[in-house]
Coordinates of C-alpha atoms and ligand atoms in Angstrom, one line a residue:
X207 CA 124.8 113.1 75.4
X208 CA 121.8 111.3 74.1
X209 CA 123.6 109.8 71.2
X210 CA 125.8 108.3 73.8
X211 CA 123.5 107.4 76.1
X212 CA 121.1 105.4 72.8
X213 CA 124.5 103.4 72.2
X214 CA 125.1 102.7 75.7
X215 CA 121.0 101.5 75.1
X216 CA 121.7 99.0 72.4
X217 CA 124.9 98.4 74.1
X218 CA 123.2 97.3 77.1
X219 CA 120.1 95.7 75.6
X220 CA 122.8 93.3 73.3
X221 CA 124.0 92.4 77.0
X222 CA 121.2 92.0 78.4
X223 CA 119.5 90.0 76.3
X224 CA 119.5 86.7 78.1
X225 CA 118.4 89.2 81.4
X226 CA 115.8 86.7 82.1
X227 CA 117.7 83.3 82.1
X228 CA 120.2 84.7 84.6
X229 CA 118.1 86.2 87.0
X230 CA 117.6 83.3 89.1
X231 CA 121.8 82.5 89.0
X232 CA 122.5 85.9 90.0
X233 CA 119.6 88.3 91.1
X234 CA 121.7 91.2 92.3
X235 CA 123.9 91.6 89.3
X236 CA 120.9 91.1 86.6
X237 CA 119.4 93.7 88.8
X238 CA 122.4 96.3 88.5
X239 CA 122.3 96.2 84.6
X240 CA 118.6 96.0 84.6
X241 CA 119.0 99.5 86.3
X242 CA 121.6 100.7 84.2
X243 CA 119.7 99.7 81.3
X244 CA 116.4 101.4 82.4
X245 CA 118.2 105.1 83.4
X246 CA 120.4 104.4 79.5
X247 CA 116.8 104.1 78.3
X248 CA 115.0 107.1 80.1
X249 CA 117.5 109.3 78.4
X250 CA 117.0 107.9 75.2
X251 CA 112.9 108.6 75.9
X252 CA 113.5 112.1 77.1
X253 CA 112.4 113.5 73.4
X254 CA 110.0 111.5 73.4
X255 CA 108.0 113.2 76.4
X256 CA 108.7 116.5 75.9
X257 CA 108.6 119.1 78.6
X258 CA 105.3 120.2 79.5
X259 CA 102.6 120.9 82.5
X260 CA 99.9 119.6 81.2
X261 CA 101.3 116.2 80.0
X262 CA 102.6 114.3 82.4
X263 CA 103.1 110.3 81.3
X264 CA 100.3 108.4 82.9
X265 CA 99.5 105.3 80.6
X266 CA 98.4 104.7 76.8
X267 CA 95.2 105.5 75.8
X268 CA 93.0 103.0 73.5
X269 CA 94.0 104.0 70.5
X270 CA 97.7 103.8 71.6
X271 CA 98.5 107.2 72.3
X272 CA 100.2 108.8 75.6
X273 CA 97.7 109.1 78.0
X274 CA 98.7 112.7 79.4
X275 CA 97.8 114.4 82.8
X276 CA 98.3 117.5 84.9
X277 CA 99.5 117.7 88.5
X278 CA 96.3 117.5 89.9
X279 CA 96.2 113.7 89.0
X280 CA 97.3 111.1 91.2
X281 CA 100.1 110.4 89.6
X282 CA 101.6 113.2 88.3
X283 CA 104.5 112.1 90.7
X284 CA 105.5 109.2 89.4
X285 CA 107.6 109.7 86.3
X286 CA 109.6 112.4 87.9
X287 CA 110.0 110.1 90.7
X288 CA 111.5 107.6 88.2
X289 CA 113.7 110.0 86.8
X290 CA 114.8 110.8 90.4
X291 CA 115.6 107.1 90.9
X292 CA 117.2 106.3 87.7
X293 CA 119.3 109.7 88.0
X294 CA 120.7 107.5 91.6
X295 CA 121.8 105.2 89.4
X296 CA 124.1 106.6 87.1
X297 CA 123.9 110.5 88.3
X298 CA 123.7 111.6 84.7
X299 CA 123.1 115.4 84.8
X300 CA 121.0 114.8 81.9
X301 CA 118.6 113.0 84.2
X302 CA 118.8 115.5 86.8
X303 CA 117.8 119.0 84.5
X304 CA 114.7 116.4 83.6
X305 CA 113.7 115.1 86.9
X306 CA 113.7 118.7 88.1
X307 CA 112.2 120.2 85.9
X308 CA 109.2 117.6 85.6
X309 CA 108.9 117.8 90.0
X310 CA 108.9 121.5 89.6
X311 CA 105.7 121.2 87.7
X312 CA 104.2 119.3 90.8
X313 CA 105.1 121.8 93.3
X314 CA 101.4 123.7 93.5
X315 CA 99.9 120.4 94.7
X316 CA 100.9 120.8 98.1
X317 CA 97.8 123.1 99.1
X318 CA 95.2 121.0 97.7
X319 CA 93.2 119.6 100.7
X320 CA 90.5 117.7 98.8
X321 CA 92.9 114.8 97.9
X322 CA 94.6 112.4 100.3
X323 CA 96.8 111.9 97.2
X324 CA 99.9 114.1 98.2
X325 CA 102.1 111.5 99.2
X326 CA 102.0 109.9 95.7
X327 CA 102.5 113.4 94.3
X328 CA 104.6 115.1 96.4
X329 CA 106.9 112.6 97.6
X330 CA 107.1 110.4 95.3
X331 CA 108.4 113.6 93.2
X332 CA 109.8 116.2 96.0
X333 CA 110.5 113.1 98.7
X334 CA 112.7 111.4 95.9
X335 CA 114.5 114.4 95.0
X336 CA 115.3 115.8 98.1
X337 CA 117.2 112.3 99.0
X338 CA 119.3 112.9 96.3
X339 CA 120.2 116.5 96.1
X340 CA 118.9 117.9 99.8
X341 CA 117.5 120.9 97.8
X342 CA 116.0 122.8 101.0
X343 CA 113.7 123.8 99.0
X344 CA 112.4 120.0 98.3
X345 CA 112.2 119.5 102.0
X346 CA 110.1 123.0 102.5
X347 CA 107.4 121.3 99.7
X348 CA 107.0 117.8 101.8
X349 CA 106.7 119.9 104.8
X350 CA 104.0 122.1 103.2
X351 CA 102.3 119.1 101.8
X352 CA 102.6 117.3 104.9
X353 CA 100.8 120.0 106.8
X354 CA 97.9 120.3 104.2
X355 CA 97.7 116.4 104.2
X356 CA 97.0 116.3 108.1
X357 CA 93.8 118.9 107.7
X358 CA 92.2 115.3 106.2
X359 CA 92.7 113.7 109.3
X360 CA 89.9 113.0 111.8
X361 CA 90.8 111.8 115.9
X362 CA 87.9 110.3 116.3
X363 CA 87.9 107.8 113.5
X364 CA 92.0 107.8 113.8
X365 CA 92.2 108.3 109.8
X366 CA 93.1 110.5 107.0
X367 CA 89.9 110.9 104.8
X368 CA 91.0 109.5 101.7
X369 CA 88.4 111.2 99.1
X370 CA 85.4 113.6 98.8
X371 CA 83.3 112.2 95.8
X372 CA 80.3 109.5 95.9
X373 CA 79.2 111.7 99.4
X374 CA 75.6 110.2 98.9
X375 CA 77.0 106.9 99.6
X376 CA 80.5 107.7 102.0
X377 CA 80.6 109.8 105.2
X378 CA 84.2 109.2 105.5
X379 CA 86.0 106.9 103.2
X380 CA 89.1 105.9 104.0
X381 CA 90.9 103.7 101.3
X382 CA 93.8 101.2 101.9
X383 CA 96.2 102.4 99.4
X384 CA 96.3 105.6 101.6
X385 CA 99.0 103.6 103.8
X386 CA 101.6 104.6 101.1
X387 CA 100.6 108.7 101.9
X388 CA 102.3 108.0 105.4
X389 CA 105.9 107.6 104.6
X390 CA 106.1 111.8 103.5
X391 CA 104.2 112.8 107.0
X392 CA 107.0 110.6 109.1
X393 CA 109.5 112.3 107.0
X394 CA 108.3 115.8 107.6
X395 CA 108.6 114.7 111.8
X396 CA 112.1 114.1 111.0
X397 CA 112.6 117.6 109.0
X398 CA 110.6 119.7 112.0
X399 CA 110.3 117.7 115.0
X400 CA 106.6 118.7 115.0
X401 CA 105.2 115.1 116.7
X402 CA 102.2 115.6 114.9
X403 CA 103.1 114.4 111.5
X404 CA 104.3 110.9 113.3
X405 CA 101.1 110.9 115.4
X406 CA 98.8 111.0 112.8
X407 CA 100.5 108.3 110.6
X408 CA 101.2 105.6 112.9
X409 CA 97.0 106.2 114.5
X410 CA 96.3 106.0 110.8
X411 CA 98.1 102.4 110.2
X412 CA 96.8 101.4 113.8
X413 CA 93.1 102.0 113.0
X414 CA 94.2 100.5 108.8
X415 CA 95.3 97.8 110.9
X416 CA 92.1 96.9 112.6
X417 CA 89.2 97.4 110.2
X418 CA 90.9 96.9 107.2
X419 CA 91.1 93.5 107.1
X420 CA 89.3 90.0 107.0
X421 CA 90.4 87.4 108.8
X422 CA 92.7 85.8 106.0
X423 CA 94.1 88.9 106.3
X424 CA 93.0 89.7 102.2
X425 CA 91.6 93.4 102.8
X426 CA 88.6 95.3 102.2
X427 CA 89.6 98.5 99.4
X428 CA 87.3 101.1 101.0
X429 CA 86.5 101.5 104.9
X430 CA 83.3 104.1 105.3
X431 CA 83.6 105.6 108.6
X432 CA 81.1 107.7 111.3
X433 CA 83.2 110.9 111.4
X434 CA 81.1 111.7 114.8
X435 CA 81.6 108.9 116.4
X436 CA 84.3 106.6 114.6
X437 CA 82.0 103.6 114.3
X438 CA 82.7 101.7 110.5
X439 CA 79.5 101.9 108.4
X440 CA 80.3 99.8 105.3
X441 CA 83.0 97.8 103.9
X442 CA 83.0 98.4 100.1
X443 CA 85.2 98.3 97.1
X444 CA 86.0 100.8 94.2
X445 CA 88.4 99.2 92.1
X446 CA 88.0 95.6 92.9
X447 CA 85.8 92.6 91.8
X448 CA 83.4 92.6 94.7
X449 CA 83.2 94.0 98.1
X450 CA 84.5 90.9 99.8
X451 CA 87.4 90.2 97.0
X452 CA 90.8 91.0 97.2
X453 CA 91.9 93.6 94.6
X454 CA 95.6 92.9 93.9
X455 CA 97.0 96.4 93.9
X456 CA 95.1 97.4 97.3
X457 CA 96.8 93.7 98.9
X458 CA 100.0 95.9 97.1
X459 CA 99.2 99.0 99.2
X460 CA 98.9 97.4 102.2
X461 CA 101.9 95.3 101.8
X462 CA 104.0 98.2 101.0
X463 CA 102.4 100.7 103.8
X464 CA 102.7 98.3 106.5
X465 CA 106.5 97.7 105.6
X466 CA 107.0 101.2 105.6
X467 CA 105.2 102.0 108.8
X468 CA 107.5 99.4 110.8
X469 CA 110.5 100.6 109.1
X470 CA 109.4 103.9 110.6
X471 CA 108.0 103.1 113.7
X472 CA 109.6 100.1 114.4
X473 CA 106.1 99.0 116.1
X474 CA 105.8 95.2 115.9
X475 CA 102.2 95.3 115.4
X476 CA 102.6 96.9 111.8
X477 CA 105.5 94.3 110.7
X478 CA 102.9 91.2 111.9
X479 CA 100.8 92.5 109.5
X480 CA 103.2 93.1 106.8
X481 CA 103.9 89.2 107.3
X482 CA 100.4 88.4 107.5
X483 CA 99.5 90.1 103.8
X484 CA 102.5 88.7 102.3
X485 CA 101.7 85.2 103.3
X486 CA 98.0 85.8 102.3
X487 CA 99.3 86.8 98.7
X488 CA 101.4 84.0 98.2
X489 CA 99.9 81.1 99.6
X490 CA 96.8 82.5 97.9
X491 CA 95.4 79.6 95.6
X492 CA 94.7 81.9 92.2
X493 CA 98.1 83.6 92.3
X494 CA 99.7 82.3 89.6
X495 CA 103.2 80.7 89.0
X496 CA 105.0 83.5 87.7
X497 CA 103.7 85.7 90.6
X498 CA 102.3 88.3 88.6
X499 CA 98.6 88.4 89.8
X500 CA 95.0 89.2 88.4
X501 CA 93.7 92.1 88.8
X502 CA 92.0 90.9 91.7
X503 CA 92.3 87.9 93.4
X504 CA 88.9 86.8 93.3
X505 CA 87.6 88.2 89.4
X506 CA 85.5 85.7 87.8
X507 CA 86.9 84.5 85.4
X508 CA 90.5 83.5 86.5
X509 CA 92.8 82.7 84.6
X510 CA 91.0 84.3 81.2
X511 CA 91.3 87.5 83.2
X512 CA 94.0 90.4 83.1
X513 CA 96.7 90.7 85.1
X514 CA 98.1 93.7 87.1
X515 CA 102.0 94.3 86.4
X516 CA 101.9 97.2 89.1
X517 CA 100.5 94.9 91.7
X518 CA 103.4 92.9 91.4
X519 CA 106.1 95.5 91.4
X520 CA 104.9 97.6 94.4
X521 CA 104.6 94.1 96.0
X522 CA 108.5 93.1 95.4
X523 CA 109.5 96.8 96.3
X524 CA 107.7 96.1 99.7
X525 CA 109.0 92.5 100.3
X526 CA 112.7 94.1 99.7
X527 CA 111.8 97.0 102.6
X528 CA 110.9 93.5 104.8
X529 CA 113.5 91.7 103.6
X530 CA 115.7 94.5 105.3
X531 CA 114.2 95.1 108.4
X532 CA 112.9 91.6 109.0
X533 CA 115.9 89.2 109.0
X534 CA 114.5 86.6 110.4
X535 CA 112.2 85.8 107.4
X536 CA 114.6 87.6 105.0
X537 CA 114.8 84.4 102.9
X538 CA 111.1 84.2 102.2
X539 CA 110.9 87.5 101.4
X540 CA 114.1 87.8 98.6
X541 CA 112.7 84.6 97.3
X542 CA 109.6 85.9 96.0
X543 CA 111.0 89.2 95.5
X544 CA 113.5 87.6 93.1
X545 CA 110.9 85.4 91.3
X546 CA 108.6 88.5 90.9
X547 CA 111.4 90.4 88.9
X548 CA 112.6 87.5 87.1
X549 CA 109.1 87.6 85.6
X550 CA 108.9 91.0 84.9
X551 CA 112.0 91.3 82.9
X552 CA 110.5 88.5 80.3
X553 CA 109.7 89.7 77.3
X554 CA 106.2 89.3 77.7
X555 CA 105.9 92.0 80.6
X556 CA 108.1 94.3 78.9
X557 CA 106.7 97.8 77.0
X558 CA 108.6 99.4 73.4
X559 CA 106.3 102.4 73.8
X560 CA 108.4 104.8 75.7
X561 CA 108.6 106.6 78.4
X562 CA 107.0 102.9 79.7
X563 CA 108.8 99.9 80.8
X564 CA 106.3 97.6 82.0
X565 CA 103.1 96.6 80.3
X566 CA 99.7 94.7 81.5
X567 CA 99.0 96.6 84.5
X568 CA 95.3 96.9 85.4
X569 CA 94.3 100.5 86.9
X570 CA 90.4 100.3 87.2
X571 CA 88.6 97.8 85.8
X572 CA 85.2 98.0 86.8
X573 CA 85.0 101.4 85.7
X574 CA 86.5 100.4 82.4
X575 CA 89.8 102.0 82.3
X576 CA 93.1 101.3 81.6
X577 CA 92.5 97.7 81.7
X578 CA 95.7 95.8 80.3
X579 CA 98.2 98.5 79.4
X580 CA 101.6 100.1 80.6
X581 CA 101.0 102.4 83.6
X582 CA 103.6 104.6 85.3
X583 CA 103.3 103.4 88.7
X584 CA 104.3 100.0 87.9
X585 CA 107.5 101.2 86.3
X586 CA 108.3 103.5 89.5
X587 CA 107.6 100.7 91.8
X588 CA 109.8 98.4 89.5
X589 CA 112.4 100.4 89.2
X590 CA 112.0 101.4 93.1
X591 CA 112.5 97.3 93.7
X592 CA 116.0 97.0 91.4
X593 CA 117.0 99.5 93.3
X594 CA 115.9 97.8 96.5
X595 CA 117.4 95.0 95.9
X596 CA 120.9 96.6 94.6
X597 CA 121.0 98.4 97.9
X598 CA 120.3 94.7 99.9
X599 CA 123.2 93.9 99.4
Ligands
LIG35 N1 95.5 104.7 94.4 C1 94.7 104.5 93.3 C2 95.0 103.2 92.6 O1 95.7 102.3 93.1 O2 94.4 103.0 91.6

């Protein structure tokens, strides 16, 4: 099966070659054999990643090497995700033994309560999966995480607390890629009719929603809350340049979440906002032609600074969700979509060290890591978009 599937590979990548040039004439077919190339490849990389707990593909360390990590990391979900979504594509059993097996490794997340992470790691993973196959037994995990996830939440600030560390400086921070943990809690509504799961996500976007952002609509990365009385006591950043500069990836998040949370609650309020980012991202004066931005929008030294690939693709993921649900500026939205993935499939965006499809994504810059290199999440999000945009049509 993996011989075949390395021919179908260099098959595909003969074909594809001049994926780039046709993009703009025909987006939604360069977008199917973009997909079918990506799940040929992941087969191909299976060896390449073998099996195993306590390496789950994150990024490349310095010295090129996989940079490895157990559950307990943010984003232990993503790869099997990918698998999951690639596996929709072409339903090669293959694909399916692997994208189990890597979830299965996941599945004793779902008690820890000192991470607001479990929507990355357990749906991302378990969500994905249970789409596919509705394995009961998927749907019991979300609901179990989902349950563990709402402990975090606080009624009187109207947020999830996103982490525990740097308590000298936080009471109760609440971070804005925490929008994207919502999407499992309004699916585990929908598996129990327990109210509570919806209730708590869409007060969570409400309050994101008002002291999250500036009045360009750029947004702050960390809110630190009163958890007595709900009042906000700083506006700060962790990842970005300053704490008045727009990291790219949290104007990603927020784009994304708000997208999800009016495809979920159909609330007007939350799709305003999802307009509102995506016009402040690309009317925004240091984005650069080819749409892939900096790592943050405001960095210093723009444009000798380094770009962040997974910004971009969680951004064209969430302009595909709007471009579905909000017709009346669907052009916009498939516009820069299109132009976004157009860019991402040139050469110079593209990895050759498996499992990783993607390279120059930025995770953290001002704490010095993984500054420049392939990342997991931006392939998940990328592949998450293709598929967006197959399914569009
Ligand atoms: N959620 C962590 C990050 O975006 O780096």
């Amino acid at each position: 099966m993996k011989f075949f599937a390395s021919i179908c590979l260099l098959f595909l990548l003969f074909a594809c070659g001049d994926a780039p040039q046709t993009i703009s004439e025909d987006p939604l077919s360069t977008a199917q054999e973009r997909l079918q190339e990506l799940a040929a490849r992941a087969i191909a990389n299976l060896d390449n990643v073998p099996l195993d707990s306590m390496a789950i593909p994150r990024s490349l360390n310095e010295d090129g090497s996989l940079h490895a990590v157990k559950s307990r990391d943010w984003t232990s979900g993503f790869y099997p995700g990918m698998l999951w979504q690639l596996y929709a594509v072409n339903k090669d059993p293959e694909l399916e033994r692997a994208a189990r097996a890597w979830t299965a490794f996941i599945e004793k997340e779902k008690y820890d309560d000192h991470t607001h992470d479990l929507g990355f790691k357990l749906y991302c993973s378990f969500g994905e999966g249970y789409k596919l196959t509705q394995d009961e037994h998927y749907k019991d995990v979300i609901i179990t995480a989902s349950e563990t996830l709402i402990q975090r939440y606080n009624d009187t600030v109207g947020c999830i607390r996103s982490w525990d560390f740097n308590t000298e400086n936080w009471d109760f921070p609440v971070i804005i890629d925490n929008m994207m943990n919502l999407e499992m809690l309004f699916a585990a509504t929908r598996f129990t009719d327990n109210i509570t799961f919806y209730k708590v996500a869409n007060q969570h976007a409400l309050t994101t929603m008002k002291y999250h952002f500036r009045a360009d609509y750029g947004s702050y990365h960390v809110i630190d809350y009163n958890p007595t009385t709900g009042a906000v006591r700083k506006r700060n950043t962790h990842q970005g340049f300053s704490d008045d500069s727009a990291w790219a990836r949290g104007q990603a998040w927020g784009l994304h979440g708000f997208a999800t949370a009016y495809r979920e609650t159909g609330n007007p309020a939350f799709l305003d906002r999802a307009r509102e980012i995506a016009d402040f991202i690309f009317n925004h004066l240091n984005l650069p032609e080819d749409e892939i931005p900096y790592w943050d929008y405001n960095a210093a030294n723009i444009p000798d600074e380094p770009r962040d690939v997974s910004a971009a693709a969680i951004t064209a993921s969430g302009l595909l969700d709007l471009a579905k649900s909000d017709p009346v500026r669907k052009d916009f939205y498939l516009s820069h979509a299109d132009k976004i993935l157009a860019s991402l499939m040139k050469g110079e965006y593209q990895s050759d060290v498996p499992p990783f499809f993607l390279q120059h994504s930025t995770g953290g810059l001002p704490n010095g890591f993984e500054i420049d290199v392939p990342i997991i999440y931006a392939d998940y999000y990328y592949v998450e978009a293709l598929r967006r945009r197959v399914e569009l049509d």
